[in-house]
CSV table of C-alpha atoms and ligand atoms in Angstrom, one decimal:
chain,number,residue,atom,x,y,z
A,1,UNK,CA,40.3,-4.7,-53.4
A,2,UNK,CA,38.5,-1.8,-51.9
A,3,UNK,CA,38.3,1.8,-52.3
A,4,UNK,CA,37.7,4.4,-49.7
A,5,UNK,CA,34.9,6.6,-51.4
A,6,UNK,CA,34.7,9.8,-52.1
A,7,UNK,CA,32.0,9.7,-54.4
A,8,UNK,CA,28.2,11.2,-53.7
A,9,UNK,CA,27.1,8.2,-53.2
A,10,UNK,CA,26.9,5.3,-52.1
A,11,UNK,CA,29.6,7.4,-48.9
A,12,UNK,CA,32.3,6.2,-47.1
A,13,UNK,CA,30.7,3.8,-44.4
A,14,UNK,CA,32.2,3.9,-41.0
A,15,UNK,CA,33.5,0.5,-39.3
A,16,UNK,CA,31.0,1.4,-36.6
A,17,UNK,CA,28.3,1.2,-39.0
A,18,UNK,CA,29.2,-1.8,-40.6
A,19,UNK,CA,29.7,-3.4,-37.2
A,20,UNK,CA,26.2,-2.8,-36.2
A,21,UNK,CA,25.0,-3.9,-39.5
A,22,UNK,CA,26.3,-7.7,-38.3
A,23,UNK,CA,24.2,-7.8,-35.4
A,24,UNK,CA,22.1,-10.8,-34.9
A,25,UNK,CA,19.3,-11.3,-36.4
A,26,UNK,CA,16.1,-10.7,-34.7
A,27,UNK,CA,12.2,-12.0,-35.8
A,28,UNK,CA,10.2,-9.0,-37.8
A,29,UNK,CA,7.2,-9.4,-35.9
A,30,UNK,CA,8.7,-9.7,-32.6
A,31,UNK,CA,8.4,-7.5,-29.3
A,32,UNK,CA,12.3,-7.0,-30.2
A,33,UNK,CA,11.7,-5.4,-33.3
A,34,UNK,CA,8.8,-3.1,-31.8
A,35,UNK,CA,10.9,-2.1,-29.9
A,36,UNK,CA,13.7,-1.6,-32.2
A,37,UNK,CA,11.3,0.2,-34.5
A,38,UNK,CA,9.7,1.9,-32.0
A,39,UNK,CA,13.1,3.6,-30.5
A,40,UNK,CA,14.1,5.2,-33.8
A,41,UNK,CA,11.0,7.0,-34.2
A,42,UNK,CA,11.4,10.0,-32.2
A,43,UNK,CA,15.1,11.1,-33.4
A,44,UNK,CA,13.7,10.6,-37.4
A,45,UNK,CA,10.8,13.0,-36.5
A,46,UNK,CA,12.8,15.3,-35.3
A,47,UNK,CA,15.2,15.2,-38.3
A,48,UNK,CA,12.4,15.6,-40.7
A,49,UNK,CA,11.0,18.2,-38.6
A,50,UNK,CA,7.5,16.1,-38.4
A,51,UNK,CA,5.0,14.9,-36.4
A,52,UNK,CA,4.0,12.8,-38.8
A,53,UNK,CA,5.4,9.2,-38.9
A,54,UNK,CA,8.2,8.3,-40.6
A,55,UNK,CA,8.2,4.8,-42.6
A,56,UNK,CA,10.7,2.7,-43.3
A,57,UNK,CA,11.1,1.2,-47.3
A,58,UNK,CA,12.9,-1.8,-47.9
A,59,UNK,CA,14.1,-0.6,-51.3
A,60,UNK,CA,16.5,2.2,-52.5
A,61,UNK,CA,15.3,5.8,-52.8
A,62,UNK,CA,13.3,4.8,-56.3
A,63,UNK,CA,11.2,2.6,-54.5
A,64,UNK,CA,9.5,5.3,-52.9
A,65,UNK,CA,9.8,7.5,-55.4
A,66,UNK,CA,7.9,5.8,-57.7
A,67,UNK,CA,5.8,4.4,-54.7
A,68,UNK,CA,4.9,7.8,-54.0
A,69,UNK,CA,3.3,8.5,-57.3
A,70,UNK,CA,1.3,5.8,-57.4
A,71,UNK,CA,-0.3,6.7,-54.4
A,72,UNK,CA,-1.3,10.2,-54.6
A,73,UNK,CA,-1.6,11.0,-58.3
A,74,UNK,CA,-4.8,11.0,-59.7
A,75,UNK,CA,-5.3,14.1,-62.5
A,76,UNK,CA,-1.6,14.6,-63.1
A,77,UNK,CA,1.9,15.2,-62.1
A,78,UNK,CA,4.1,18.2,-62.7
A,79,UNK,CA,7.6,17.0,-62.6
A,80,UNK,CA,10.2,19.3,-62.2
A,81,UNK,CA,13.7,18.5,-64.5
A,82,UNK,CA,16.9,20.5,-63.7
A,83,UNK,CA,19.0,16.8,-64.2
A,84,UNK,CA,19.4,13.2,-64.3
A,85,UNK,CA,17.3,12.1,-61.0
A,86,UNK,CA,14.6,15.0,-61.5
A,87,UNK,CA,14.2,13.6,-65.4
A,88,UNK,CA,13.7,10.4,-64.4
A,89,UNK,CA,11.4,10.8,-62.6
A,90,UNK,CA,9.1,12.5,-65.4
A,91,UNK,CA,9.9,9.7,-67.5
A,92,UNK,CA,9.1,7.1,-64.3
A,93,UNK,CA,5.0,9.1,-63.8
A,94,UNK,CA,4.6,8.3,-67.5
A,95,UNK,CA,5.6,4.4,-67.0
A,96,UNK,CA,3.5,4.1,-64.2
A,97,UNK,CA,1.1,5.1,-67.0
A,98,UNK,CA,0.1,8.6,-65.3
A,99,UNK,CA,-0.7,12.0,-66.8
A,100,UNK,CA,2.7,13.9,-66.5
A,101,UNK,CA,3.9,17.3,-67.8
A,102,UNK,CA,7.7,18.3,-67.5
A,103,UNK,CA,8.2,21.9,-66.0
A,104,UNK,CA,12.4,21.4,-67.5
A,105,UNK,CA,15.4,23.3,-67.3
A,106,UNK,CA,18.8,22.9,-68.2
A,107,UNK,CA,21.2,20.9,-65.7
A,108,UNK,CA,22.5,22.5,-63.1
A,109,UNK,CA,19.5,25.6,-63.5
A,110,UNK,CA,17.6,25.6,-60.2
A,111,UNK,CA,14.1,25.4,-60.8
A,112,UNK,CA,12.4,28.8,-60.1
A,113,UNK,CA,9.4,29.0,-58.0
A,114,UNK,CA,7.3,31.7,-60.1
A,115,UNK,CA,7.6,28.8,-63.0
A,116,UNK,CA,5.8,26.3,-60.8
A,117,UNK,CA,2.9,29.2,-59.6
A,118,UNK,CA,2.3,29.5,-63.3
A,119,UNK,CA,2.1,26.0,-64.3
A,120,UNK,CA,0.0,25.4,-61.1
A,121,UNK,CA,-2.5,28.1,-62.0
A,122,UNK,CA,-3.8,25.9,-64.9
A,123,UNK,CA,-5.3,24.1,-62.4
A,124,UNK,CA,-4.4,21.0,-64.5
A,125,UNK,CA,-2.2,19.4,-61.6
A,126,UNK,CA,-3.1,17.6,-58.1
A,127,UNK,CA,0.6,16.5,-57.7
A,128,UNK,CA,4.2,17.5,-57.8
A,129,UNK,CA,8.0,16.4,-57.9
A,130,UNK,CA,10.9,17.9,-56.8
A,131,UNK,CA,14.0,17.1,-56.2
A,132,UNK,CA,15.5,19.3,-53.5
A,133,UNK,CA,19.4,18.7,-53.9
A,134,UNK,CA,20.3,17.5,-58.1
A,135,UNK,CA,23.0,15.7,-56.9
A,136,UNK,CA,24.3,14.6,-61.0
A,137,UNK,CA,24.9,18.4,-61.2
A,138,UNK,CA,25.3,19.4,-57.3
A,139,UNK,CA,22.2,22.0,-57.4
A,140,UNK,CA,20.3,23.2,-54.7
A,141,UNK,CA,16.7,23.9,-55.7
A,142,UNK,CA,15.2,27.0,-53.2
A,143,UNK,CA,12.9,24.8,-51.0
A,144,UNK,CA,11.7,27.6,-49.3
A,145,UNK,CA,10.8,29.6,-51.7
A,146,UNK,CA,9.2,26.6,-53.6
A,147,UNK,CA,7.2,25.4,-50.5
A,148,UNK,CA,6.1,29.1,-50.1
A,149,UNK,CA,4.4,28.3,-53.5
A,150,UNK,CA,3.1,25.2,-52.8
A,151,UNK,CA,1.4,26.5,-50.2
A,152,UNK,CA,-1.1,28.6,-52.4
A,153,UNK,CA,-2.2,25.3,-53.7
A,154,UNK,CA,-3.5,23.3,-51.0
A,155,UNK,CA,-5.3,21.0,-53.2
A,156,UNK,CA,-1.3,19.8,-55.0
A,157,UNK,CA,0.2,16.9,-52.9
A,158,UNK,CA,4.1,17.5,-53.4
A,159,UNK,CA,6.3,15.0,-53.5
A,160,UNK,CA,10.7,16.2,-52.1
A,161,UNK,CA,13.1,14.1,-52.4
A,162,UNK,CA,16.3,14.7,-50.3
A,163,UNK,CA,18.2,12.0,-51.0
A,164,UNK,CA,21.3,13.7,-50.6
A,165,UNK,CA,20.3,16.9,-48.5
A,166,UNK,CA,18.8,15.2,-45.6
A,167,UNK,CA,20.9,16.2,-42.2
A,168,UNK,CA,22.7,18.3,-44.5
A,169,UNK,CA,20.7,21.4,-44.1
A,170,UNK,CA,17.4,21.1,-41.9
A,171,UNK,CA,14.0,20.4,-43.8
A,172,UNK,CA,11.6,21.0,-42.2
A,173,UNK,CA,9.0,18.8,-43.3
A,174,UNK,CA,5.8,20.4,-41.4
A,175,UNK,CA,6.5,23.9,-41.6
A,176,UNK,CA,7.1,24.1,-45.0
A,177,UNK,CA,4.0,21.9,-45.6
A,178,UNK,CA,6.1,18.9,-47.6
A,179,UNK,CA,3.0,16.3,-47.8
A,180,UNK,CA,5.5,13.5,-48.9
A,181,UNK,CA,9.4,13.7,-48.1
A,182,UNK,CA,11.7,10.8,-49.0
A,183,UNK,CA,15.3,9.9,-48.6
A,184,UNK,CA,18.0,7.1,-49.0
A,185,UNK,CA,20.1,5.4,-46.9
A,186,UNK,CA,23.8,5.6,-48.7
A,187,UNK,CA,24.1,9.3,-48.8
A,188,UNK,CA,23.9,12.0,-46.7
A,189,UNK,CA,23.3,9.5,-43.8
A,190,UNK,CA,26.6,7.4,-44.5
A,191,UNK,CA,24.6,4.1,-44.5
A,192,UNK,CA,24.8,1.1,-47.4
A,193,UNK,CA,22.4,1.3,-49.7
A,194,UNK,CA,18.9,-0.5,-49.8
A,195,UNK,CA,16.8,1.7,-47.5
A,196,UNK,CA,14.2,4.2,-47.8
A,197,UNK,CA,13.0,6.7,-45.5
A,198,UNK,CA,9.9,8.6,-46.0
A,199,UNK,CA,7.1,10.7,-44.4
A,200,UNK,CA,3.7,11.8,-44.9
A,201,UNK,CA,1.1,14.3,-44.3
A,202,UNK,CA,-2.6,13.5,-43.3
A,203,UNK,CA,-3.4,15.1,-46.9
A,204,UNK,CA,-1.7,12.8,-48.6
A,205,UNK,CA,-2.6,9.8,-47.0
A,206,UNK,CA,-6.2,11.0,-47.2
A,207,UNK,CA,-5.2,11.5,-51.3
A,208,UNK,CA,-4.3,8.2,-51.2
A,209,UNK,CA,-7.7,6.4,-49.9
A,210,UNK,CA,-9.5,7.9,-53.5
A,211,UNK,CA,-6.5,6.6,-55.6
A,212,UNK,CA,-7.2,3.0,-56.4
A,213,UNK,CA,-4.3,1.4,-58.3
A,214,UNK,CA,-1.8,1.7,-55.4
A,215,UNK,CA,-0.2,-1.6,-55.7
A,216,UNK,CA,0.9,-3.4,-52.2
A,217,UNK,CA,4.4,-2.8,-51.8
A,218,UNK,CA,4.4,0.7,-51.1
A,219,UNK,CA,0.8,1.3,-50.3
A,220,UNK,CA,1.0,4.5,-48.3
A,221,UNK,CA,-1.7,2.7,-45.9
A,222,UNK,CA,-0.1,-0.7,-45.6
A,223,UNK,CA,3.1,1.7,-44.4
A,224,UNK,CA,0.7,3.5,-41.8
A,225,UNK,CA,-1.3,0.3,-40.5
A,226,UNK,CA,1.9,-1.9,-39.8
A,227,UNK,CA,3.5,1.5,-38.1
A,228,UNK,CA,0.5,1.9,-35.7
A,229,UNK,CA,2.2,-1.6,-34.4
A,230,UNK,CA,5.3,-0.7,-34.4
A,231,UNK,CA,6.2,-3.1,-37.8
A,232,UNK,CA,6.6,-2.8,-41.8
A,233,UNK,CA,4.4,-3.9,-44.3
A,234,UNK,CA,7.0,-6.7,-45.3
A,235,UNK,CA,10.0,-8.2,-44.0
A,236,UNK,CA,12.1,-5.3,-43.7
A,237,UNK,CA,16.1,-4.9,-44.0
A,238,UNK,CA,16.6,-5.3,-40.3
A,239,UNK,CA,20.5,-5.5,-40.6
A,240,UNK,CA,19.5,-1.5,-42.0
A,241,UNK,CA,17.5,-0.3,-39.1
A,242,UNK,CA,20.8,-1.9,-36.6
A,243,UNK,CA,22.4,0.4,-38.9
A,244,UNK,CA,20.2,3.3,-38.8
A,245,UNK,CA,19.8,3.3,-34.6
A,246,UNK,CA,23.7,3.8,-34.7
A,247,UNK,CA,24.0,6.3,-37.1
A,248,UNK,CA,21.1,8.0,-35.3
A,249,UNK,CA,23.3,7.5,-32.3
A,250,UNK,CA,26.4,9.3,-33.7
A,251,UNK,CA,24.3,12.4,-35.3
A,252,UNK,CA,22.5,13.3,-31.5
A,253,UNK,CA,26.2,13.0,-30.0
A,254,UNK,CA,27.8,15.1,-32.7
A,255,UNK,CA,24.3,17.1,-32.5
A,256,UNK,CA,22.3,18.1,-35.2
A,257,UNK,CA,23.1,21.9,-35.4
A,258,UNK,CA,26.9,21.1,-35.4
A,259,UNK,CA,26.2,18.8,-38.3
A,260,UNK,CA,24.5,21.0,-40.0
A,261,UNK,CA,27.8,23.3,-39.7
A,262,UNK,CA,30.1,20.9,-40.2
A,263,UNK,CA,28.8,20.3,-43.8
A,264,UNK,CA,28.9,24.2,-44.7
A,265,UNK,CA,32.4,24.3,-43.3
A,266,UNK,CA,33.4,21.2,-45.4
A,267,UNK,CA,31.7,22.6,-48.8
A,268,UNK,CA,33.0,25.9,-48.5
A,269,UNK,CA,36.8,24.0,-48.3
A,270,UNK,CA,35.8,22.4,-51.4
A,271,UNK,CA,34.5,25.8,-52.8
A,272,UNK,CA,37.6,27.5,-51.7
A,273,UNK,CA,39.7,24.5,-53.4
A,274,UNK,CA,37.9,24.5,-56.4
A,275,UNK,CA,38.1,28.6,-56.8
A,276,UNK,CA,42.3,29.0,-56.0
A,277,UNK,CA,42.8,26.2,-58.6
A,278,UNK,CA,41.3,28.3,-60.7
A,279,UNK,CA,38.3,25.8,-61.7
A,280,UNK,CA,35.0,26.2,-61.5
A,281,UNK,CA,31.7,25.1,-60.5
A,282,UNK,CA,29.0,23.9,-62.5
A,283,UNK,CA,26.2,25.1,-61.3
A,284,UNK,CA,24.2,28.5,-61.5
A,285,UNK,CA,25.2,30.6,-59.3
A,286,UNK,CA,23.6,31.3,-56.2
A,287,UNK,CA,22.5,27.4,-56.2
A,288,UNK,CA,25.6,25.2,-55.6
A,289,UNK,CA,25.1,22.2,-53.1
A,290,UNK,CA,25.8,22.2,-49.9
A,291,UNK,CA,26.1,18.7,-50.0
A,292,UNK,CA,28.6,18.3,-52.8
A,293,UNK,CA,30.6,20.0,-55.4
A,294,UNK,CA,29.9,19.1,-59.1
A,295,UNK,CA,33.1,21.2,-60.8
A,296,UNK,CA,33.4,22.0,-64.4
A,297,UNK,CA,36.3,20.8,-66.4
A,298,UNK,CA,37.4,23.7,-68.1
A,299,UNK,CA,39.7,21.0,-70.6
A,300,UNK,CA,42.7,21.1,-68.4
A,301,UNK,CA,41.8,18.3,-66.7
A,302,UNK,CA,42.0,14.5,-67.7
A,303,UNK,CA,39.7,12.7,-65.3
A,304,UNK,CA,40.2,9.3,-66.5
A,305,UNK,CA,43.8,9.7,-65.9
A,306,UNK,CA,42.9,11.5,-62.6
A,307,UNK,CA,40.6,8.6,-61.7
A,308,UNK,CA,43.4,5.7,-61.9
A,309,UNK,CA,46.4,7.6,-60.4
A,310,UNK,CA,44.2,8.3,-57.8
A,311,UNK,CA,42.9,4.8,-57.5
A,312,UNK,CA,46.5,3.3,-58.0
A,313,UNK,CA,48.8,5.9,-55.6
A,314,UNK,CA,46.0,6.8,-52.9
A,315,UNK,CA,43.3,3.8,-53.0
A,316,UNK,CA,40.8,6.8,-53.1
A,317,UNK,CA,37.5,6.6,-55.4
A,318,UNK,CA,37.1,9.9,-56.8
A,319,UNK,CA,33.7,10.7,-59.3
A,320,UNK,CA,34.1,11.6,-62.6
A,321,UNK,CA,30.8,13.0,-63.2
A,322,UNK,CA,27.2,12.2,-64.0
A,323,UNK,CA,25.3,11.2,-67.0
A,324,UNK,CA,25.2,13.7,-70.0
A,325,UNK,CA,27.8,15.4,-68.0
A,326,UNK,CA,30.5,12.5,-67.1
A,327,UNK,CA,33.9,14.0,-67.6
A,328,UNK,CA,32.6,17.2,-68.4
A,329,UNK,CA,32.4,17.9,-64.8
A,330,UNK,CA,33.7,15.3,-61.6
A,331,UNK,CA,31.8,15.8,-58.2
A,332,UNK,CA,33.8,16.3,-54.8
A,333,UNK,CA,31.0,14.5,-52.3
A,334,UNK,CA,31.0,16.5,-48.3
A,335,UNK,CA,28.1,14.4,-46.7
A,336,UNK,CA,28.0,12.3,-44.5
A,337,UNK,CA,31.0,11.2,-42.0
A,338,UNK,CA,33.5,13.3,-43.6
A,339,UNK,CA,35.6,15.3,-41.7
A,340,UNK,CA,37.8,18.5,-41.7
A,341,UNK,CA,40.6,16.1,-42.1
A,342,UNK,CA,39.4,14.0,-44.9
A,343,UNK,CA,38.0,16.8,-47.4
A,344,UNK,CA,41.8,18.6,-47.1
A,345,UNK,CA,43.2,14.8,-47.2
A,346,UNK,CA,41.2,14.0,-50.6
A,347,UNK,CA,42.2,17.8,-51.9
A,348,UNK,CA,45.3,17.0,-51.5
A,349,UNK,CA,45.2,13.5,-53.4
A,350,UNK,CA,43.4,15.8,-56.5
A,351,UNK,CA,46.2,18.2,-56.1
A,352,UNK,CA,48.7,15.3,-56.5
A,353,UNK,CA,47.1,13.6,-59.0
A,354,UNK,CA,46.2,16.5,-61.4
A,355,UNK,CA,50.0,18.1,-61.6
A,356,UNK,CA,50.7,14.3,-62.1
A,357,UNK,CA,48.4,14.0,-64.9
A,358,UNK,CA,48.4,17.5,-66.2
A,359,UNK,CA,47.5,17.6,-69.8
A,360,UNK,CA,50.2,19.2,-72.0
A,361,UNK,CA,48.9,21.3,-75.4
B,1,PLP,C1,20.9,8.8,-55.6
B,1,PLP,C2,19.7,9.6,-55.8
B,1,PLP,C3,18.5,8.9,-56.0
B,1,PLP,C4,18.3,7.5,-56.3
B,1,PLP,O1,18.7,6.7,-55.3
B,1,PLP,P1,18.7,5.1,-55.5
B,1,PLP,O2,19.3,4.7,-54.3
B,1,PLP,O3,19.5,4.7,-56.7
B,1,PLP,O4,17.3,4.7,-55.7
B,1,PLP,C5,17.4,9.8,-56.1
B,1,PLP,N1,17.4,11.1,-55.9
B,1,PLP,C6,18.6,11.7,-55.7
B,1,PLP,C7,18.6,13.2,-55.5
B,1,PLP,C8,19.8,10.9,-55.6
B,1,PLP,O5,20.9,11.6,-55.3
């Protein structure tokens, strides 16, 4: 049995993508895969706004994640906690046995830039992470403010992960001087899971040449030396990259701008939704997602009743909410391949299923 998703991750795959994930199989170090490496690069620069290369990680988002630390911290890490990704990843720096501090808010609190000057100004950091879009509690960090920041201190090597804001919004990786940006295949770009895309600056590759303990696997220089020739470190998940070149395909025919637009019109249906049902979202305001709505249960709602009548009437996965938070909240995903259509399709399913489920005092 399957269930079409409508969770924030892993998305709704298309049939087109899964059809290009059975091509044949090709050799990893031949001129085939050059030149199917090779082909991609120029539309991922351009979506991570880079002239920098962009690497391709045979592992899920965490690979890198913790990949990247191990490359370019050497004094110590700042990690910035607002929820469930951002705090493991403070808790990941200290088991890669680095020095890490925790610069923490309360989920669903954006994380404020004058916070990160002042712990900056102790001059006690040479790294930091930050994860643009919390997608456990559907937050939007200010990235552009934050970068503006970053900027004052040249000598900090940050670390963004937009897992699921990449081709939401635009990022753009060069002018905002992101030294290390990082995403994952099964969100915002609508692939399966199991691949990681990420991109560096000079800076931080030059960080990583002093840093000795960087392990192989996601050795920022083994990444750079096998790109040069058009190749991955390892063997790489080439049924992925198929994968990847189509989705690429689909987001220059729809165009990037118009994606861009399409996911603001699709959030602000579910914002409107959420706000004439009289519910509402959990976030602080001024920061909701723009990739997905994390709405708070006000106690009205039943989601583990929602969550089967849903699965049993409409074969529809719906979210239930993440971590500390699970059924205190449940999270209305808008990346990826979703269309006007869909959104009002699945609103209507909730509709259904929450008068069918109401909870009586
Ligand atoms: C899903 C997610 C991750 C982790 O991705 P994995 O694929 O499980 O490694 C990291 N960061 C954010 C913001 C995410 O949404």
């Amino acid at each position: 049995m399957s269930f079409r998703l409508y969770i924030p991750g892993p998305v709704e795959v298309s049939e087109e993508t899964l059809q290009a994930m059975a091509s044949p199989m090709i050799g990893h170090r031949s001129p085939e895969f050059v030149d199917l490496y090779q082909s991609i690069q120029p539309d991922l620069q351009k979506l991570f706004y880079t002239e920098d290369p962009v690497f391709i990680s045979t592992s899920s988002a965490w690979g890198v994640m913790e990949g990247a630390l191990r490359n370019v911290v050497q004094k110590a890490v700042l990690n910035c906690m607002s929820g469930a990704f951002s705090d493991k990843w403070f808790d990941v720096s200290k088991r890669c046995g680095k020095n890490a501090r925790a610069l923490s808010y309360e989920w669903g609190v954006a994380v404020k830039p004058e916070d990160i000057r002042r712990e900056l100004e102790s001059g006690d950091f040479d790294t930091i992470t930050l994860i643009h879009n919390e997608t456990s509690t559907g937050t939007m960090n200010p990235l552009e403010e934050i970068m503006a920041v970053l900027r004052e201190f040249p000598d900090v090597i940050s670390i963004v992960d937009c897992v699921s804001s990449f081709t939401v919004l635009p990022i753009e990786k060069d002018r905002l001087g992101i030294d290390v940006l990082l995403t994952g295949s099964q969100k915002a770009l609508a692939l399966p899971p199991g691949m990681a895309l990420l991109s560096i600056s000079e800076r931080a590759l030059e960080r990583a040449s002093k840093v000795p303990d960087r392990g192989y696997y996601f050795d920022f220089h083994e990444f750079k030396k096998n790109h040069d020739k058009g190749m991955t470190p390892s063997t790489p998940v080439i049924s992925h990259i198929f994968a990847l070149k189509q989705q690429l395909a689909v987001i220059n025919q729809e165009g990037v701008e118009a994606r861009y637009t399409r996911h603001r019109l699709l959030n602000s249906l579910v914002r409107d939704w959420v706000r004439d049902r009289g519910l509402s979202l959990f976030p602080e305001a001024g920061y909701e997602s723009v990739s997905l709505s994390c709405v708070s249960n006000d106690g009205s709602l039943d989601i583990p009743s929602i969550n089967n009548y849903l699965r049993e009437n409409f074969n529809a996965q719906m979210d239930q909410g993440y971590g500390k938070i699970k059924g205190k909240t449940f999270r209305i995903n808008n990346m990826g391949n979703e269309t006007e259509a869909s959104i009002r399709e699945y609103l209507g399913f909730l509709d259904q299923a929450i008068e069918a489920t109401k909870v009586t005092a």
